[in-house]
Backbone as ProteinMPNN parsed JSONL, in Angstrom:
{"seq_chain_A": "MNTPEWLKPGLYGAVIGAVLVSVAGFSWGGWVTGRTSNDRSVAMAREHVATALVPVCLDMARSDPERAAKMAAIRAASTFRQREALMTAGWATVPGTETPNRDIAQACLAALDVNKSPERPENTINEG", "coords_chain_A": {"N_chain_A": [[-69.966, -39.713, -69.984], [-68.751, -36.609, -69.257], [-65.559, -35.352, -68.863], [-63.81, -32.892, -67.004], [-61.906, -30.305, -68.611], [-59.402, -29.662, -67.46], [-58.596, -31.966, -66.121], [-57.129, -33.98, -67.519], [-54.41, -32.888, -68.083], [-53.695, -32.552, -65.393], [-53.663, -35.172, -64.361], [-51.595, -36.262, -65.938], [-49.477, -34.684, -65.034], [-49.37, -35.489, -62.334], [-48.643, -38.215, -62.575], [-46.159, -38.033, -63.926], [-44.777, -36.503, -62.047], [-44.764, -38.284, -59.871], [-43.149, -40.325, -60.902], [-40.711, -38.933, -61.264], [-40.158, -38.176, -58.587], [-39.839, -40.708, -57.484], [-37.586, -41.682, -58.902], [-35.656, -39.784, -58.12], [-35.69, -40.224, -55.337], [-34.795, -42.927, -55.038], [-32.356, -42.734, -56.294], [-30.843, -40.533, -55.208], [-31.91, -39.975, -52.727], [-31.593, -41.919, -50.804], [-33.372, -43.998, -50.536], [-34.244, -47.429, -50.323], [-34.885, -50.804, -51.416], [-36.787, -53.476, -49.879], [-35.292, -55.855, -49.943], [-32.631, -54.973, -50.316], [-32.327, -53.537, -47.963], [-32.553, -55.626, -46.099], [-30.297, -57.197, -46.822], [-28.236, -55.403, -46.181], [-28.626, -55.147, -43.415], [-28.098, -57.754, -42.519], [-25.395, -58.007, -43.218], [-24.321, -55.991, -41.587], [-24.949, -57.003, -39.061], [-23.38, -59.333, -39.025], [-20.832, -58.182, -39.088], [-20.807, -56.777, -36.648], [-21.075, -58.876, -34.812], [-18.712, -60.283, -35.282], [-16.87, -58.325, -34.495], [-17.543, -58.145, -31.803], [-16.68, -60.599, -30.88], [-13.949, -60.605, -31.075], [-12.361, -60.066, -28.721], [-12.529, -62.587, -27.473], [-11.117, -64.212, -29.236], [-8.59, -62.984, -29.064], [-8.032, -63.49, -26.364], [-7.872, -66.28, -26.399], [-5.626, -66.515, -28.013], [-3.701, -65.262, -26.42], [-3.591, -66.942, -24.208], [-2.709, -69.323, -25.198], [-0.452, -71.985, -25.066], [1.281, -72.555, -27.121], [1.714, -70.21, -28.455], [3.874, -68.612, -29.536], [4.981, -70.218, -31.593], [2.759, -70.517, -33.234], [2.197, -67.856, -33.907], [4.512, -67.301, -35.329], [4.111, -68.977, -37.507], [1.858, -67.759, -38.615], [2.901, -65.241, -39.271], [4.777, -66.071, -41.15], [3.242, -66.901, -43.24], [1.885, -65.899, -46.425], [0.415, -62.669, -47.085], [-2.283, -62.873, -47.919], [-2.87, -65.392, -47.043], [-2.744, -65.427, -44.334], [-5.068, -65.264, -42.795], [-6.154, -67.849, -43.081], [-4.113, -69.253, -41.799], [-4.397, -68.319, -39.184], [-6.903, -69.33, -38.637], [-6.3, -72.034, -38.748], [-4.681, -72.186, -36.527], [-6.564, -72.212, -34.568], [-7.666, -70.157, -33.139], [-9.789, -68.688, -34.09], [-11.998, -70.146, -33.699], [-14.888, -70.167, -32.095], [-15.734, -70.834, -28.713], [-17.85, -73.593, -28.229], [-18.499, -74.016, -30.823], [-17.644, -75.857, -33.806], [-16.23, -75.255, -36.081], [-13.955, -72.861, -37.505], [-14.499, -69.302, -37.756], [-14.566, -67.191, -40.489], [-14.932, -64.401, -40.627], [-14.468, -63.579, -37.992], [-11.854, -64.412, -37.784], [-10.59, -62.656, -39.584], [-11.05, -60.168, -38.358], [-9.765, -60.614, -35.932], [-7.17, -61.005, -36.788], [-6.506, -58.453, -37.653], [-6.561, -57.182, -35.179], [-4.527, -58.476, -33.814], [-2.23, -57.55, -34.994], [-0.098, -58.642, -36.705], [2.024, -57.886, -38.242], [3.863, -56.467, -36.838], [7.025, -56.441, -35.053], [8.373, -59.561, -33.798], [7.5, -60.827, -30.514], [9.37, -60.08, -27.58], [11.074, -61.703, -24.885], [10.011, -60.813, -21.604], [11.726, -60.458, -19.441], [14.386, -59.703, -20.132], [17.801, -58.82, -19.887], [19.182, -55.668, -19.918], [22.1, -54.952, -21.268], [23.509, -52.797, -22.063]], "CA_chain_A": [[-69.609, -38.791, -68.952], [-67.809, -35.581, -69.707], [-64.56, -34.995, -67.863], [-63.381, -31.498, -67.162], [-60.745, -30.071, -69.473], [-58.191, -29.567, -66.653], [-58.278, -33.239, -65.493], [-56.097, -34.71, -68.265], [-53.059, -32.398, -67.75], [-53.449, -32.776, -63.968], [-53.271, -36.572, -64.198], [-50.263, -36.408, -66.519], [-48.537, -34.049, -64.112], [-49.246, -36.322, -61.141], [-47.893, -39.415, -62.931], [-44.777, -37.632, -64.202], [-44.214, -36.094, -60.76], [-44.516, -39.486, -59.07], [-41.984, -41.003, -61.484], [-39.527, -38.135, -60.955], [-39.879, -38.281, -57.161], [-39.319, -42.062, -57.256], [-36.22, -41.749, -59.428], [-34.805, -38.98, -57.244], [-35.614, -40.865, -54.028], [-33.955, -44.119, -55.073], [-31.006, -42.391, -56.758], [-30.121, -39.62, -54.331], [-32.574, -39.793, -51.44], [-31.273, -42.961, -49.855], [-34.407, -45.015, -50.443], [-33.821, -48.764, -50.74], [-35.94, -51.804, -51.399], [-36.752, -54.349, -48.711], [-34.199, -56.82, -50.082], [-31.381, -54.262, -50.058], [-32.304, -53.253, -46.532], [-32.282, -56.889, -45.41], [-28.902, -57.553, -47.081], [-27.374, -54.503, -45.405], [-28.738, -55.447, -41.982], [-27.398, -59.02, -42.266], [-23.96, -57.715, -43.269], [-23.979, -55.208, -40.407], [-25.006, -57.9, -37.906], [-22.177, -60.177, -39.071], [-19.682, -57.35, -38.724], [-20.855, -56.481, -35.222], [-20.809, -60.115, -34.074], [-17.268, -60.542, -35.39], [-16.19, -57.341, -33.655], [-17.798, -58.477, -30.398], [-15.98, -61.828, -30.51], [-12.494, -60.424, -31.175], [-11.692, -60.287, -27.426], [-12.445, -64.029, -27.217], [-10.006, -64.675, -30.066], [-7.352, -62.473, -28.485], [-7.789, -64.212, -25.123], [-7.392, -67.623, -26.75], [-4.258, -66.361, -28.513], [-2.846, -64.907, -25.296], [-3.445, -68.051, -23.258], [-2.248, -70.528, -25.894], [0.935, -72.272, -24.732], [2.071, -72.619, -28.359], [1.497, -68.92, -29.099], [5.026, -68.142, -30.311], [5.09, -71.012, -32.823], [1.613, -70.215, -34.098], [2.392, -66.496, -34.429], [5.562, -67.402, -36.353], [3.482, -69.573, -38.689], [0.973, -66.741, -39.206], [3.767, -64.231, -39.895], [5.46, -66.672, -42.298], [2.283, -67.062, -44.335], [1.709, -64.7, -47.239], [-0.611, -61.786, -46.552], [-3.633, -63.364, -48.176], [-3.029, -66.698, -46.402], [-2.626, -65.284, -42.889], [-6.352, -65.577, -42.176], [-6.258, -69.308, -42.996], [-3.166, -69.699, -40.776], [-5.001, -68.021, -37.893], [-7.988, -70.293, -38.463], [-5.648, -73.309, -38.45], [-4.193, -72.095, -35.143], [-7.695, -72.499, -33.696], [-8.068, -68.98, -32.377], [-11.028, -68.138, -34.639], [-13.082, -71.074, -33.393], [-15.55, -69.7, -30.879], [-16.131, -71.952, -27.851], [-19.201, -74.07, -28.492], [-18.627, -74.323, -32.249], [-16.627, -76.806, -34.26], [-15.475, -74.731, -37.215], [-13.54, -71.456, -37.339], [-15.285, -68.285, -38.444], [-13.68, -66.373, -41.323], [-15.062, -62.987, -40.261], [-13.778, -63.403, -36.71], [-10.422, -64.552, -38.061], [-10.113, -61.423, -40.226], [-11.041, -59.108, -37.347], [-8.733, -60.957, -34.949], [-5.893, -60.786, -37.455], [-6.256, -57.015, -37.592], [-6.303, -56.809, -33.787], [-3.245, -59.045, -33.381], [-1.159, -56.763, -35.606], [0.955, -59.63, -36.949], [3.13, -57.309, -39.006], [4.87, -55.863, -35.96], [8.151, -57.342, -34.773], [8.039, -60.63, -32.849], [7.567, -60.469, -29.104], [10.594, -60.406, -26.867], [10.825, -62.083, -23.491], [9.878, -59.62, -20.778], [12.778, -60.307, -18.439], [15.727, -59.672, -20.71], [18.672, -57.894, -19.173], [19.772, -54.666, -20.774], [23.531, -54.923, -20.936], [24.209, -51.772, -22.755]], "C_chain_A": [[-68.554, -37.836, -69.496], [-66.856, -35.237, -68.571], [-64.141, -33.553, -68.078], [-62.076, -31.414, -67.974], [-59.423, -30.091, -68.688], [-57.747, -30.911, -66.067], [-57.132, -33.971, -66.192], [-54.686, -34.181, -67.983], [-52.715, -32.607, -66.268], [-53.008, -34.211, -63.697], [-51.887, -36.827, -64.768], [-49.204, -35.827, -65.589], [-48.311, -34.887, -62.866], [-48.413, -37.572, -61.433], [-46.425, -39.085, -63.168], [-44.085, -37.207, -62.903], [-43.881, -37.296, -59.882], [-43.293, -40.232, -59.585], [-40.708, -40.248, -61.135], [-39.16, -38.217, -59.471], [-39.309, -39.664, -56.845], [-37.877, -42.191, -57.723], [-35.272, -40.975, -58.511], [-34.638, -39.642, -55.875], [-34.7, -42.07, -54.016], [-32.526, -43.8, -55.506], [-30.231, -41.576, -55.726], [-30.685, -39.529, -52.922], [-32.29, -40.865, -50.413], [-32.355, -44.013, -49.689], [-33.847, -46.339, -50.931], [-35.022, -49.699, -50.707], [-35.803, -52.658, -50.142], [-35.602, -55.339, -48.765], [-32.849, -56.17, -49.787], [-31.238, -53.956, -48.573], [-31.972, -54.503, -45.731], [-30.819, -57.3, -45.6], [-27.95, -56.695, -46.257], [-27.436, -54.819, -43.914], [-28.043, -56.759, -41.631], [-25.89, -58.792, -42.261], [-23.517, -56.949, -42.026], [-23.989, -56.092, -39.158], [-23.782, -58.806, -37.871], [-20.949, -59.403, -38.612], [-19.65, -57.079, -37.22], [-20.589, -57.728, -34.373], [-19.318, -60.428, -34.111], [-16.487, -59.581, -34.501], [-16.364, -57.667, -32.176], [-17.014, -59.702, -29.956], [-14.462, -61.73, -30.649], [-11.811, -60.589, -29.814], [-11.571, -61.772, -27.066], [-11.259, -64.607, -27.985], [-8.673, -64.231, -29.467], [-7.012, -63.177, -27.169], [-7.293, -65.624, -25.403], [-5.955, -67.558, -27.252], [-3.293, -66.092, -27.366], [-2.584, -66.092, -24.379], [-2.962, -69.346, -23.912], [-0.783, -70.792, -25.555], [1.845, -72.336, -25.963], [1.961, -71.311, -29.158], [2.661, -68.505, -30.001], [5.151, -68.9, -31.632], [3.954, -70.692, -33.783], [1.728, -68.811, -34.692], [3.468, -66.498, -35.51], [4.984, -67.991, -37.638], [2.573, -68.565, -39.392], [1.812, -65.683, -39.909], [4.447, -64.777, -41.147], [4.53, -66.832, -43.494], [2.2, -65.768, -45.137], [0.494, -63.923, -46.731], [-2.015, -62.334, -46.758], [-3.877, -64.757, -47.605], [-2.975, -66.606, -44.868], [-3.936, -65.609, -42.182], [-6.524, -67.093, -42.023], [-5.312, -69.862, -41.925], [-3.722, -69.438, -39.381], [-6.153, -68.98, -37.614], [-7.424, -71.674, -38.124], [-5.125, -73.325, -37.018], [-5.313, -72.368, -34.141], [-8.215, -71.313, -32.922], [-9.372, -68.37, -32.881], [-12.209, -69.076, -34.436], [-13.674, -70.681, -32.052], [-15.924, -70.91, -30.023], [-17.605, -72.312, -28.072], [-19.457, -74.372, -29.957], [-17.492, -75.259, -32.642], [-15.762, -76.282, -35.388], [-15.086, -73.277, -36.966], [-14.399, -70.522, -38.185], [-14.343, -67.349, -39.19], [-13.738, -64.891, -40.941], [-14.339, -62.689, -38.95], [-12.272, -63.492, -36.92], [-9.858, -63.276, -38.67], [-10.024, -60.291, -39.202], [-9.956, -59.36, -36.304], [-7.34, -60.716, -35.526], [-5.521, -59.305, -37.421], [-5.91, -56.58, -36.168], [-4.963, -57.338, -33.285], [-2.057, -58.256, -33.901], [0.067, -57.645, -35.846], [2.153, -59.054, -37.7], [4.17, -56.624, -38.128], [5.949, -56.894, -35.643], [7.739, -58.399, -33.756], [8.248, -60.186, -31.413], [8.893, -60.894, -28.495], [10.224, -60.898, -25.477], [10.853, -60.839, -22.614], [11.043, -59.418, -19.823], [14.165, -60.422, -19.05], [16.536, -58.598, -19.978], [19.288, -56.939, -20.181], [21.241, -54.513, -20.392], [24.243, -53.716, -21.553], [24.104, -50.445, -22.216]], "O_chain_A": [[-67.582, -38.255, -70.123], [-67.277, -34.88, -67.471], [-64.124, -33.061, -69.206], [-61.273, -32.346, -67.997], [-58.408, -30.515, -69.239], [-56.629, -31.005, -65.559], [-56.257, -34.525, -65.526], [-53.815, -34.989, -67.661], [-51.55, -32.82, -65.934], [-52.096, -34.447, -62.905], [-51.085, -37.53, -64.154], [-48.149, -36.429, -65.39], [-47.182, -34.989, -62.386], [-47.565, -37.949, -60.624], [-45.543, -39.782, -62.666], [-42.916, -37.531, -62.697], [-42.84, -37.323, -59.226], [-42.486, -40.719, -58.794], [-39.718, -40.868, -60.747], [-37.981, -38.317, -59.131], [-38.397, -39.783, -56.027], [-37.04, -42.749, -57.014], [-34.199, -41.471, -58.168], [-33.543, -39.619, -55.314], [-33.907, -42.233, -53.089], [-31.591, -44.507, -55.132], [-29.087, -41.901, -55.409], [-30.003, -39.054, -52.014], [-32.703, -40.739, -49.26], [-32.266, -44.844, -48.786], [-33.049, -46.361, -51.868], [-36.032, -49.423, -50.061], [-34.806, -52.562, -49.427], [-34.995, -55.634, -47.736], [-32.019, -56.749, -49.087], [-30.158, -54.101, -48.0], [-31.19, -54.442, -44.782], [-30.168, -57.71, -44.639], [-26.974, -57.198, -45.701], [-26.418, -54.765, -43.225], [-27.456, -56.871, -40.555], [-25.184, -59.32, -41.401], [-22.453, -57.227, -41.473], [-23.129, -55.943, -38.29], [-23.206, -59.026, -36.806], [-20.131, -59.91, -37.843], [-18.592, -57.144, -36.595], [-19.946, -57.637, -33.328], [-18.731, -60.795, -33.094], [-15.542, -59.99, -33.826], [-15.438, -57.487, -31.385], [-16.709, -59.838, -28.771], [-13.761, -62.7, -30.361], [-10.751, -61.211, -29.759], [-10.603, -62.168, -26.417], [-10.489, -65.4, -27.443], [-7.736, -65.024, -29.377], [-5.841, -63.434, -26.888], [-6.393, -66.112, -24.72], [-5.152, -68.442, -26.954], [-2.188, -66.634, -27.343], [-1.488, -66.235, -23.836], [-2.823, -70.362, -23.232], [0.053, -69.907, -25.738], [3.06, -72.184, -25.839], [2.097, -71.309, -30.382], [2.431, -68.083, -31.134], [5.4, -68.293, -32.674], [4.157, -70.607, -34.994], [1.39, -68.604, -35.858], [3.352, -65.776, -36.5], [5.33, -67.551, -38.734], [2.524, -68.52, -40.621], [1.48, -65.267, -41.019], [4.672, -64.034, -42.102], [4.989, -66.891, -44.635], [2.414, -64.679, -44.603], [-0.352, -64.474, -46.027], [-2.846, -62.261, -45.853], [-5.0, -65.254, -47.681], [-3.144, -67.616, -44.185], [-3.923, -66.169, -41.086], [-6.975, -67.572, -40.982], [-5.651, -70.817, -41.227], [-3.535, -70.259, -38.484], [-6.352, -69.395, -36.472], [-7.997, -72.4, -37.311], [-5.128, -74.371, -36.368], [-5.044, -72.716, -32.992], [-9.132, -71.463, -32.115], [-10.002, -67.6, -32.156], [-13.3, -68.824, -34.947], [-13.044, -70.842, -31.007], [-16.387, -71.916, -30.56], [-18.478, -71.444, -28.097], [-20.502, -74.92, -30.308], [-16.517, -75.428, -31.91], [-14.674, -76.805, -35.631], [-15.811, -72.546, -36.292], [-14.952, -70.925, -39.208], [-13.427, -66.779, -38.595], [-12.713, -64.208, -40.932], [-13.675, -61.661, -38.821], [-11.506, -62.744, -36.312], [-8.759, -62.856, -38.309], [-9.046, -59.544, -39.178], [-9.304, -58.422, -35.845], [-6.438, -60.27, -34.817], [-4.365, -58.95, -37.19], [-5.062, -55.709, -35.974], [-4.334, -56.721, -32.426], [-0.983, -58.294, -33.303], [1.13, -57.423, -35.266], [3.198, -59.701, -37.773], [5.236, -56.242, -38.61], [5.793, -58.079, -35.938], [6.85, -58.159, -32.939], [9.053, -59.299, -31.125], [9.46, -61.927, -28.85], [9.168, -60.543, -24.952], [11.634, -59.919, -22.858], [11.315, -58.283, -19.432], [15.017, -61.154, -18.545], [15.989, -57.596, -19.517], [19.851, -57.37, -21.187], [21.568, -54.005, -19.319], [25.473, -53.654, -21.547], [24.685, -49.509, -22.765]]}, "name": "protein", "num_of_chains": 1, "seq": "MNTPEWLKPGLYGAVIGAVLVSVAGFSWGGWVTGRTSNDRSVAMAREHVATALVPVCLDMARSDPERAAKMAAIRAASTFRQREALMTAGWATVPGTETPNRDIAQACLAALDVNKSPERPENTINEG"}
């Protein structure tokens, strides 16, 4: 069978074009593989769940009768150990689970703003 003379350069052009479009799409076009897409969606879901459960953590912290002592322990811990101190306090343990969640603890720690000055009693008398 005789192939037309123009077919060979046309096929080469199509293959080279497909390779260039693929390289450009994955490099600059935002294309991702199925695994990358799945990894990103799992990470995003974890982040959103942790963000949604921060009010639960803050409510547990607010209603804890030993709040002042636990906040002092969290503030006394070094910066990279504060998350573990918050988990030890029990505020990152969602009701219905037995173990604290590290992602919730990190988000709750940011919401608590432990680096601000300790809380003062509300009914202090201003004598000055």
